[in-house]
């Protein structure tokens, strides 16, 4: 049987103890199935006759036995999340009652839903675009308010609109080219090079801005892997405690106590940092400390993978060789230099000057003071580009979307180069078709006929 003909059911709330649990039922037989297992409180009321957007109080039945009190919320197709008949059943939270309800529904003929199947059905019934379906997953996974706002704007269809505008511009350009090349007998005006290149450049810039915003958007939604780096005693643990708001790492005045990589997530403003505290960096081998050396090796390795590096230096002491090694390794990375112990330092200008060429940003602070949190938060947001990001604007929200957008951008770039190198319009047409295909992949639509359609609509070819 076609899967869409089946009625599916699943727990929509997280499993476990809680105030209420919601079980969702969707499909052509949602009403007959729920009627079998739901006893309305008011005699004479019937599930089969329930109108959309209404609720009914009753009990659910398992093997004919009255179970938990249940509120049924009714949706009639197509006015539901999936576009099908949907009933949401709210019962008391806890595993036993929810399991019982699912068992009753399955016995009555419903099938357990697969992962993401409700959203998939919404997609198949045209209730949302592919980009919106992906946004649903991102909204659920987002861990900060701005991240959630970002995903929400994709869910609202703003991303689809933004991509749609690029598609429209390229589409009409392509239609023009196709008409001009394929129907020479028709009176299609020739496209000027200036016009052609200008459209291509504008759309490429729009894709560039989407692609560039992806990294910052991902940081807001998912957080960033962060490495805290610096030789012993510069104040890494103190800084970690400042960010975490409690004594997570052991702070002692003895060098080298942080032997292992401490993993901890801290929320720095809107950004979640997945922190890897390091063993501290010292001149390796000087004292033959094998555990430290292993820790150091791991720190360097983490550095390669980190989306953010916080390198800490002691402002009260001259920079050492170990400090310079840290700085050198931070070059070309998303790294922030933190000159700590400002309170003990006479001047930090020299050290800051030495560090600046290696870092995206250098700040001076005192990790022991709570006031330092604000400038640190701002510096990180600026460095990662999240401060500049408008959470209300549409952004790409999956690696798949990023790959498709990048393909489209590259194809447009190729078209620009080809034209500048003197290639004919048919070559440009091929690049444009590639770009449009990539954008269709992005939005999940199949618009292979779109160009032809527009050729006929706009230029009245073959009248
Ligand atoms: P780590 O080895 O890099 O983790 O350094 P710790 O965080 O353990 O700090 C080493 C010592 O420096 C401790 O005694 C801290 O209290 C002290 N310390 C850290 N930050 C500051 C600061 O901003 N000002 C002052 N005066 N002392 C600090």
Short mmCIF file of C-alpha atoms and ligand atoms in Angstrom, two decimals:
data_model
loop_
_atom_site.label_atom_id
_atom_site.label_comp_id
_atom_site.label_asym_id
_atom_site.label_seq_id
_atom_site.Cartn_x
_atom_site.Cartn_y
_atom_site.Cartn_z
CA UNK A 1 0.00 0.00 0.00
CA UNK A 2 1.17 3.52 -0.73
CA UNK A 3 2.61 4.86 2.51
CA UNK A 4 0.58 8.06 2.18
CA UNK A 5 -2.61 5.99 2.30
CA UNK A 6 -1.63 4.86 5.75
CA UNK A 7 -2.55 6.75 8.87
CA UNK A 8 0.45 7.31 11.11
CA UNK A 9 0.77 8.05 14.80
CA UNK A 10 3.58 9.08 17.14
CA UNK A 11 4.33 10.79 20.40
CA UNK A 12 4.92 14.46 19.56
CA UNK A 13 6.30 15.49 22.96
CA UNK A 14 9.58 14.24 24.48
CA UNK A 15 9.26 10.84 26.16
CA UNK A 16 9.38 10.60 29.95
CA UNK A 17 7.73 12.36 32.86
CA UNK A 18 6.01 15.67 32.15
CA UNK A 19 2.80 17.64 32.57
CA UNK A 20 1.16 16.44 29.40
CA UNK A 21 2.00 14.19 26.49
CA UNK A 22 0.67 14.76 22.98
CA UNK A 23 0.16 11.95 20.50
CA UNK A 24 -0.38 12.99 16.91
CA UNK A 25 -2.40 11.00 14.38
CA UNK A 26 -2.32 11.91 10.68
CA UNK A 27 -3.71 10.32 7.54
CA UNK A 28 -6.89 9.48 5.65
CA UNK A 29 -8.25 7.25 8.45
CA UNK A 30 -7.34 9.49 11.37
CA UNK A 31 -11.01 10.11 12.27
CA UNK A 32 -12.31 6.49 11.98
CA UNK A 33 -9.27 5.21 13.90
CA UNK A 34 -9.57 7.72 16.73
CA UNK A 35 -13.34 7.15 16.90
CA UNK A 36 -12.63 3.52 17.78
CA UNK A 37 -10.46 4.38 20.76
CA UNK A 38 -11.93 7.65 22.05
CA UNK A 39 -14.99 7.89 24.32
CA UNK A 40 -16.33 11.49 24.39
CA UNK A 41 -17.45 12.78 27.77
CA UNK A 42 -20.69 14.19 26.39
CA UNK A 43 -23.01 11.54 25.12
CA UNK A 44 -24.08 12.13 21.57
CA UNK A 45 -20.87 13.76 20.39
CA UNK A 46 -18.92 11.90 17.73
CA UNK A 47 -15.34 12.11 16.55
CA UNK A 48 -16.41 11.46 12.97
CA UNK A 49 -18.51 14.63 13.03
CA UNK A 50 -15.96 16.86 14.72
CA UNK A 51 -15.14 19.99 12.76
CA UNK A 52 -11.58 21.23 12.19
CA UNK A 53 -10.07 23.52 14.84
CA UNK A 54 -12.34 22.17 17.60
CA UNK A 55 -11.58 20.20 20.74
CA UNK A 56 -13.38 17.39 22.57
CA UNK A 57 -12.92 16.04 26.07
CA UNK A 58 -13.12 12.31 26.80
CA UNK A 59 -11.08 9.21 27.64
CA UNK A 60 -9.08 6.93 25.45
CA UNK A 61 -9.81 3.23 25.45
CA UNK A 62 -7.32 0.37 25.47
CA UNK A 63 -8.83 -3.09 24.89
CA UNK A 64 -12.23 -1.57 25.65
CA UNK A 65 -11.10 -0.25 28.98
CA UNK A 66 -11.34 3.45 29.84
CA UNK A 67 -7.86 4.87 30.33
CA UNK A 68 -6.53 8.41 30.82
CA UNK A 69 -8.54 11.59 30.41
CA UNK A 70 -7.87 12.87 26.92
CA UNK A 71 -8.39 16.08 25.00
CA UNK A 72 -8.73 15.59 21.27
CA UNK A 73 -7.85 18.52 18.99
CA UNK A 74 -9.21 18.19 15.48
CA UNK A 75 -7.77 19.41 12.18
CA UNK A 76 -9.38 18.73 8.82
CA UNK A 77 -7.36 18.39 5.65
CA UNK A 78 -5.85 20.45 4.12
CA UNK A 79 -5.81 22.80 7.10
CA UNK A 80 -3.35 20.90 9.24
CA UNK A 81 0.40 20.59 9.69
CA UNK A 82 0.66 17.64 7.29
CA UNK A 83 -2.17 18.74 5.02
CA UNK A 84 -4.03 15.54 5.98
CA UNK A 85 -6.72 14.86 8.56
CA UNK A 86 -4.91 15.26 11.86
CA UNK A 87 -5.98 14.65 15.46
CA UNK A 88 -3.79 15.56 18.38
CA UNK A 89 -4.53 13.70 21.60
CA UNK A 90 -3.32 15.29 24.84
CA UNK A 91 -3.08 13.05 27.87
CA UNK A 92 -1.22 13.16 31.16
CA UNK A 93 2.54 12.99 30.82
CA UNK A 94 4.59 9.89 31.57
CA UNK A 95 5.56 6.90 29.52
CA UNK A 96 2.84 4.44 30.56
CA UNK A 97 -0.18 6.44 29.41
CA UNK A 98 1.43 7.54 26.16
CA UNK A 99 2.52 3.97 25.38
CA UNK A 100 -1.00 2.76 26.11
CA UNK A 101 -2.49 5.33 23.74
CA UNK A 102 -0.06 4.44 20.97
CA UNK A 103 -0.86 0.76 21.46
CA UNK A 104 -4.58 1.53 21.21
CA UNK A 105 -4.08 3.53 18.01
CA UNK A 106 -1.90 0.88 16.40
CA UNK A 107 -4.41 -1.83 17.33
CA UNK A 108 -7.12 0.32 15.73
CA UNK A 109 -5.17 0.44 12.46
CA UNK A 110 -2.63 3.26 12.66
CA UNK A 111 1.06 2.70 11.78
CA UNK A 112 3.92 4.05 13.91
CA UNK A 113 5.38 7.11 12.17
CA UNK A 114 8.98 7.04 10.96
CA UNK A 115 11.47 9.79 11.89
CA UNK A 116 10.36 13.14 10.44
CA UNK A 117 7.42 11.53 8.68
CA UNK A 118 4.87 14.18 9.66
CA UNK A 119 7.10 16.90 8.20
CA UNK A 120 7.75 14.77 5.15
CA UNK A 121 4.03 14.49 4.56
CA UNK A 122 3.70 18.25 4.97
CA UNK A 123 6.29 18.56 2.20
CA UNK A 124 4.55 16.04 -0.06
CA UNK A 125 1.23 17.79 0.35
CA UNK A 126 2.77 21.15 -0.49
CA UNK A 127 2.25 22.50 3.03
CA UNK A 128 5.87 23.60 3.16
CA UNK A 129 8.97 23.78 0.98
CA UNK A 130 12.05 21.64 1.44
CA UNK A 131 13.89 24.59 2.98
CA UNK A 132 11.04 25.02 5.45
CA UNK A 133 11.09 21.32 6.32
CA UNK A 134 14.80 21.60 7.06
CA UNK A 135 14.09 24.70 9.13
CA UNK A 136 11.68 22.68 11.28
CA UNK A 137 14.55 20.46 12.31
CA UNK A 138 16.73 23.50 13.00
CA UNK A 139 14.08 25.22 15.11
CA UNK A 140 13.82 22.08 17.20
CA UNK A 141 17.62 21.79 17.51
CA UNK A 142 18.41 25.48 18.08
CA UNK A 143 19.86 26.24 21.48
CA UNK A 144 19.82 30.03 21.63
CA UNK A 145 17.07 32.56 21.10
CA UNK A 146 18.70 34.18 18.08
CA UNK A 147 19.47 30.78 16.58
CA UNK A 148 15.83 29.83 16.96
CA UNK A 149 14.78 33.16 15.42
CA UNK A 150 17.05 32.46 12.46
CA UNK A 151 15.64 29.01 11.85
CA UNK A 152 12.16 30.39 12.35
CA UNK A 153 12.66 32.93 9.58
CA UNK A 154 13.58 30.07 7.23
CA UNK A 155 10.48 28.26 8.43
CA UNK A 156 8.35 31.27 7.64
CA UNK A 157 9.43 30.87 4.04
CA UNK A 158 11.74 33.87 3.95
CA UNK A 159 14.63 31.74 2.71
CA UNK A 160 12.45 30.30 -0.05
CA UNK A 161 11.52 33.88 -1.03
CA UNK A 162 15.12 35.02 -1.06
CA UNK A 163 16.15 32.07 -3.22
CA UNK A 164 13.03 32.56 -5.33
CA UNK A 165 14.09 36.10 -6.18
CA UNK A 166 17.48 34.85 -7.42
CA UNK A 167 15.78 32.12 -9.42
CA UNK A 168 13.41 34.59 -11.04
CA UNK A 169 16.23 36.88 -12.11
CA UNK A 170 18.31 34.04 -13.57
CA UNK A 171 15.26 32.41 -15.08
CA UNK A 172 14.27 35.45 -17.10
CA UNK A 173 17.87 35.95 -18.18
CA UNK A 174 18.01 32.34 -19.30
CA UNK A 175 14.66 32.61 -21.02
CA UNK A 176 15.89 35.64 -22.90
CA UNK A 177 19.06 33.83 -23.99
CA UNK A 178 17.14 30.72 -25.00
CA UNK A 179 14.64 32.72 -26.99
CA UNK A 180 17.38 34.66 -28.72
CA UNK A 181 19.49 31.60 -29.57
CA UNK A 182 16.78 29.03 -30.34
CA UNK A 183 14.25 31.20 -32.12
CA UNK A 184 16.28 33.49 -34.38
CA UNK A 185 13.30 34.05 -36.65
CA UNK A 186 11.34 35.66 -33.83
CA UNK A 187 12.00 39.27 -33.06
CA UNK A 188 13.72 38.82 -29.72
CA UNK A 189 15.80 41.83 -28.67
CA UNK A 190 19.49 41.06 -28.13
CA UNK A 191 20.69 41.27 -24.57
CA UNK A 192 23.40 43.85 -23.97
CA UNK A 193 26.59 42.66 -22.34
CA UNK A 194 26.29 45.32 -19.68
CA UNK A 195 22.81 44.12 -18.76
CA UNK A 196 23.86 40.47 -18.80
CA UNK A 197 26.91 40.96 -16.61
CA UNK A 198 25.08 43.24 -14.24
CA UNK A 199 22.33 40.69 -13.59
CA UNK A 200 24.90 37.94 -13.12
CA UNK A 201 26.96 40.02 -10.70
CA UNK A 202 23.95 41.08 -8.65
CA UNK A 203 22.73 37.51 -8.23
CA UNK A 204 26.22 36.26 -7.45
CA UNK A 205 26.52 38.90 -4.73
CA UNK A 206 23.20 37.81 -3.28
CA UNK A 207 24.36 34.19 -3.16
CA UNK A 208 27.70 35.27 -1.69
CA UNK A 209 25.91 37.02 1.13
CA UNK A 210 23.83 33.91 1.84
CA UNK A 211 26.93 31.71 1.76
CA UNK A 212 28.92 34.06 4.00
CA UNK A 213 26.10 34.26 6.52
CA UNK A 214 25.88 30.49 6.80
CA UNK A 215 28.83 30.14 9.19
CA UNK A 216 27.53 32.75 11.61
CA UNK A 217 24.00 31.37 11.36
CA UNK A 218 25.24 27.86 12.14
CA UNK A 219 27.14 29.25 15.15
CA UNK A 220 23.93 30.80 16.49
CA UNK A 221 21.87 27.68 15.95
CA UNK A 222 24.34 25.00 16.96
CA UNK A 223 27.09 26.68 18.94
CA UNK A 224 30.79 26.56 18.15
CA UNK A 225 33.63 24.25 19.15
CA UNK A 226 36.01 26.39 21.12
CA UNK A 227 39.55 25.85 22.32
CA UNK A 228 40.95 27.72 25.27
CA UNK A 229 44.68 27.99 24.80
CA UNK A 230 47.64 29.40 26.68
CA UNK A 231 50.63 28.42 28.74
CA UNK A 232 50.11 27.45 32.39
CA UNK A 233 49.00 30.10 34.88
CA UNK A 234 47.91 32.74 32.40
CA UNK A 235 44.34 32.42 33.71
CA UNK A 236 42.54 29.95 31.44
CA UNK A 237 40.66 28.23 34.26
CA UNK A 238 39.74 31.59 35.76
CA UNK A 239 38.39 32.69 32.39
CA UNK A 240 36.45 29.45 32.03
CA UNK A 241 34.90 30.02 35.44
CA UNK A 242 34.01 33.55 34.49
CA UNK A 243 32.16 32.27 31.44
CA UNK A 244 30.57 29.30 33.15
CA UNK A 245 29.51 31.33 36.15
CA UNK A 246 30.68 28.77 38.66
CA UNK A 247 33.86 26.93 39.65
CA UNK A 248 33.98 24.30 36.96
CA UNK A 249 37.74 23.98 36.53
CA UNK A 250 40.05 23.85 39.51
CA UNK A 251 41.96 27.08 39.84
CA UNK A 252 45.24 26.92 41.70
CA UNK A 253 48.32 29.14 41.65
CA UNK A 254 50.47 26.04 40.82
CA UNK A 255 51.47 25.71 37.17
CA UNK A 256 50.07 22.86 35.12
CA UNK A 257 47.14 21.58 37.14
CA UNK A 258 44.76 21.53 34.23
CA UNK A 259 46.13 18.35 32.77
CA UNK A 260 43.27 17.16 30.71
CA UNK A 261 40.91 18.63 28.21
CA UNK A 262 37.84 19.68 30.15
CA UNK A 263 34.76 19.63 28.05
CA UNK A 264 32.03 22.01 28.93
CA UNK A 265 29.35 24.02 27.21
CA UNK A 266 28.94 27.63 28.25
CA UNK A 267 26.52 30.18 26.89
CA UNK A 268 28.34 33.38 25.97
CA UNK A 269 25.57 35.82 25.08
CA UNK A 270 23.73 34.23 22.15
CA UNK A 271 26.50 31.78 21.37
CA UNK A 272 27.01 28.39 22.93
CA UNK A 273 30.70 27.55 23.27
CA UNK A 274 31.58 23.89 23.37
CA UNK A 275 34.75 24.28 25.34
CA UNK A 276 37.84 22.21 25.38
CA UNK A 277 40.03 23.43 28.17
CA UNK A 278 43.60 22.56 27.45
CA UNK A 279 46.51 21.17 29.32
CA UNK A 280 48.29 24.47 29.05
CA UNK A 281 51.11 25.06 26.68
CA UNK A 282 54.65 25.02 27.85
CA UNK A 283 58.01 24.32 26.28
CA UNK A 284 57.36 20.66 25.59
CA UNK A 285 60.03 18.23 26.69
CA UNK A 286 61.77 20.68 29.01
CA UNK A 287 60.78 18.62 32.00
CA UNK A 288 59.83 15.43 30.15
CA UNK A 289 56.32 15.43 31.56
CA UNK A 290 54.64 12.79 29.38
CA UNK A 291 51.06 13.46 30.47
CA UNK A 292 51.44 17.17 29.86
CA UNK A 293 53.03 16.44 26.49
CA UNK A 294 50.10 14.23 25.53
CA UNK A 295 47.70 16.95 26.65
CA UNK A 296 49.61 19.50 24.62
CA UNK A 297 49.54 17.31 21.54
CA UNK A 298 45.79 17.00 21.89
CA UNK A 299 45.42 20.74 22.32
CA UNK A 300 47.17 21.43 19.05
CA UNK A 301 45.00 18.85 17.34
CA UNK A 302 41.84 20.44 18.72
CA UNK A 303 43.08 23.75 17.41
CA UNK A 304 42.72 22.47 13.85
CA UNK A 305 39.09 21.60 14.40
CA UNK A 306 38.00 24.57 16.48
CA UNK A 307 35.54 27.15 15.19
CA UNK A 308 36.82 29.57 17.81
CA UNK A 309 40.16 29.82 19.60
CA UNK A 310 40.51 31.83 22.79
CA UNK A 311 44.24 32.30 23.37
CA UNK A 312 45.07 33.64 26.80
CA UNK A 313 48.23 35.59 27.69
CA UNK A 314 49.48 37.07 30.92
CA UNK A 315 49.56 40.85 30.52
CA UNK A 316 51.61 41.25 33.70
CA UNK A 317 54.59 39.37 32.27
CA UNK A 318 56.66 39.77 29.13
CA UNK A 319 55.61 37.36 26.36
CA UNK A 320 57.59 34.12 26.46
CA UNK A 321 58.65 31.79 23.65
CA UNK A 322 55.71 29.57 24.52
CA UNK A 323 53.37 32.56 24.13
CA UNK A 324 54.87 33.33 20.75
CA UNK A 325 54.39 29.70 19.71
CA UNK A 326 50.73 29.93 20.71
CA UNK A 327 50.37 33.15 18.72
CA UNK A 328 52.07 31.65 15.69
CA UNK A 329 49.69 28.69 15.70
CA UNK A 330 46.70 31.02 15.91
CA UNK A 331 47.50 32.74 12.67
CA UNK A 332 44.78 32.43 10.02
CA UNK A 333 42.40 30.89 12.53
CA UNK A 334 39.23 32.29 14.07
CA UNK A 335 41.29 33.28 17.09
CA UNK A 336 40.86 35.92 19.78
CA UNK A 337 43.87 36.98 21.87
CA UNK A 338 42.99 37.70 25.48
CA UNK A 339 45.55 39.68 27.42
CA UNK A 340 44.57 38.70 30.94
CA UNK A 341 45.52 40.09 34.36
CA UNK A 342 45.09 43.65 33.16
CA UNK A 343 44.86 44.65 36.84
CA UNK A 344 48.48 43.61 37.41
CA UNK A 345 49.89 45.16 34.23
CA UNK A 346 51.33 48.65 33.84
CA UNK A 347 50.82 48.73 30.12
CA UNK A 348 49.50 46.18 27.64
CA UNK A 349 50.26 48.11 24.46
CA UNK A 350 53.55 46.36 23.65
CA UNK A 351 52.17 42.87 24.08
CA UNK A 352 49.01 43.77 22.16
CA UNK A 353 51.16 45.12 19.32
CA UNK A 354 53.17 41.90 19.16
CA UNK A 355 50.05 39.74 19.11
CA UNK A 356 47.92 41.73 16.69
CA UNK A 357 49.41 40.36 13.44
CA UNK A 358 48.53 36.80 14.50
CA UNK A 359 44.95 37.35 15.65
CA UNK A 360 41.63 38.49 14.26
CA UNK A 361 41.18 40.49 17.42
CA UNK A 362 43.05 41.32 20.66
CA UNK A 363 41.32 42.29 23.90
CA UNK A 364 42.59 43.13 27.38
CA UNK A 365 40.69 42.12 30.49
CA UNK A 366 40.79 40.81 34.02
CA UNK A 367 39.31 37.30 34.19
CA UNK A 368 38.75 37.66 37.92
CA UNK A 369 36.19 40.40 37.41
CA UNK A 370 32.61 39.72 36.37
CA UNK A 371 32.56 42.97 34.33
CA UNK A 372 34.91 41.34 31.84
CA UNK A 373 32.19 39.05 30.57
CA UNK A 374 30.49 41.75 28.51
CA UNK A 375 33.52 42.87 26.41
CA UNK A 376 34.50 39.23 25.95
CA UNK A 377 30.98 38.35 24.72
CA UNK A 378 30.98 41.28 22.30
CA UNK A 379 34.45 40.43 20.96
CA UNK A 380 33.45 36.82 20.28
CA UNK A 381 30.18 37.82 18.58
CA UNK A 382 32.07 40.25 16.37
CA UNK A 383 34.79 37.76 15.52
CA UNK A 384 32.31 35.03 14.55
CA UNK A 385 30.17 37.43 12.56
CA UNK A 386 27.05 36.84 14.64
CA UNK A 387 26.93 40.44 15.82
CA UNK A 388 26.54 41.52 12.20
CA UNK A 389 23.86 38.96 11.39
CA UNK A 390 20.21 39.97 11.26
CA UNK A 391 18.31 37.13 12.94
CA UNK A 392 15.17 38.18 11.11
CA UNK A 393 16.83 37.77 7.71
CA UNK A 394 16.68 34.47 5.90
CA UNK A 395 19.78 32.31 6.05
CA UNK A 396 20.80 28.95 4.70
CA UNK A 397 20.25 26.42 7.43
CA UNK A 398 21.80 23.14 6.39
CA UNK A 399 25.04 21.89 4.88
CA UNK A 400 23.01 20.55 1.97
CA UNK A 401 21.61 24.03 1.26
CA UNK A 402 25.08 25.53 1.55
CA UNK A 403 26.48 23.05 -0.98
CA UNK A 404 23.67 23.78 -3.46
CA UNK A 405 24.02 27.56 -3.03
CA UNK A 406 27.78 27.28 -3.54
CA UNK A 407 27.26 25.29 -6.75
CA UNK A 408 24.87 27.95 -8.02
CA UNK A 409 27.28 30.74 -7.12
CA UNK A 410 30.19 28.96 -8.85
CA UNK A 411 28.13 28.43 -11.99
CA UNK A 412 27.26 32.13 -12.13
CA UNK A 413 30.90 33.02 -11.61
CA UNK A 414 31.80 30.74 -14.49
CA UNK A 415 29.23 32.48 -16.67
CA UNK A 416 30.78 35.86 -15.86
CA UNK A 417 34.30 34.60 -16.66
CA UNK A 418 33.11 32.92 -19.84
CA UNK A 419 31.48 36.10 -21.10
CA UNK A 420 34.50 38.18 -20.21
CA UNK A 421 36.72 35.70 -22.07
CA UNK A 422 34.57 36.21 -25.14
CA UNK A 423 32.51 33.01 -25.14
CA UNK A 424 29.15 33.01 -26.91
CA UNK A 425 25.75 33.29 -25.32
CA UNK A 426 25.12 29.55 -25.63
CA UNK A 427 28.03 28.92 -23.24
CA UNK A 428 26.51 31.40 -20.80
CA UNK A 429 23.21 29.57 -21.19
CA UNK A 430 24.82 26.30 -20.11
CA UNK A 431 26.26 27.91 -16.96
CA UNK A 432 22.89 29.49 -16.20
CA UNK A 433 21.13 26.15 -16.56
CA UNK A 434 23.61 24.67 -14.07
CA UNK A 435 23.01 27.53 -11.66
CA UNK A 436 19.24 27.16 -11.94
CA UNK A 437 19.46 23.41 -11.45
CA UNK A 438 21.51 23.95 -8.27
CA UNK A 439 18.92 26.42 -6.97
CA UNK A 440 16.12 23.97 -7.75
CA UNK A 441 18.05 21.34 -5.81
CA UNK A 442 18.26 23.83 -2.97
CA UNK A 443 14.53 24.46 -2.79
CA UNK A 444 13.64 20.90 -3.69
CA UNK A 445 11.49 21.84 -6.63
CA UNK A 446 11.83 20.40 -10.08
CA UNK A 447 11.76 23.37 -12.37
CA UNK A 448 13.34 21.90 -15.46
CA UNK A 449 10.42 23.21 -17.53
CA UNK A 450 10.43 26.63 -15.95
CA UNK A 451 12.71 28.20 -18.56
CA UNK A 452 10.69 26.85 -21.48
CA UNK A 453 7.50 28.04 -19.82
CA UNK A 454 8.89 31.52 -19.43
CA UNK A 455 10.20 31.57 -22.98
CA UNK A 456 6.67 30.99 -24.21
CA UNK A 457 5.03 33.30 -21.73
CA UNK A 458 7.37 36.26 -22.07
CA UNK A 459 8.34 36.11 -25.68
CA UNK A 460 5.20 34.55 -27.10
CA UNK A 461 7.35 32.17 -29.13
CA UNK A 462 5.45 29.69 -31.35
CA UNK A 463 2.27 31.72 -31.28
P1 LIG B 1 45.58 28.47 34.05
O1 LIG B 1 46.71 27.62 34.46
O2 LIG B 1 45.86 29.16 32.77
O3 LIG B 1 44.27 27.78 34.05
O4 LIG B 1 45.52 29.68 35.12
P2 LIG B 1 44.52 29.85 36.36
O5 LIG B 1 43.17 30.24 35.90
O6 LIG B 1 44.66 28.68 37.24
O7 LIG B 1 45.14 31.15 37.01
C1 LIG B 1 46.45 31.17 37.56
C2 LIG B 1 46.52 32.20 38.66
O8 LIG B 1 46.31 33.50 38.14
C3 LIG B 1 45.45 31.99 39.73
O9 LIG B 1 46.04 32.26 40.98
C4 LIG B 1 44.41 33.00 39.40
O10 LIG B 1 43.69 33.43 40.52
C5 LIG B 1 45.25 34.14 38.85
N1 LIG B 1 44.51 34.98 37.91
C6 LIG B 1 43.78 34.60 36.84
N2 LIG B 1 43.26 35.67 36.20
C7 LIG B 1 43.66 36.75 36.89
C8 LIG B 1 43.47 38.18 36.72
O11 LIG B 1 42.80 38.66 35.78
N3 LIG B 1 44.05 39.01 37.64
C9 LIG B 1 44.80 38.52 38.67
N4 LIG B 1 45.31 39.39 39.50
N5 LIG B 1 45.00 37.21 38.84
C10 LIG B 1 44.46 36.33 37.98
#
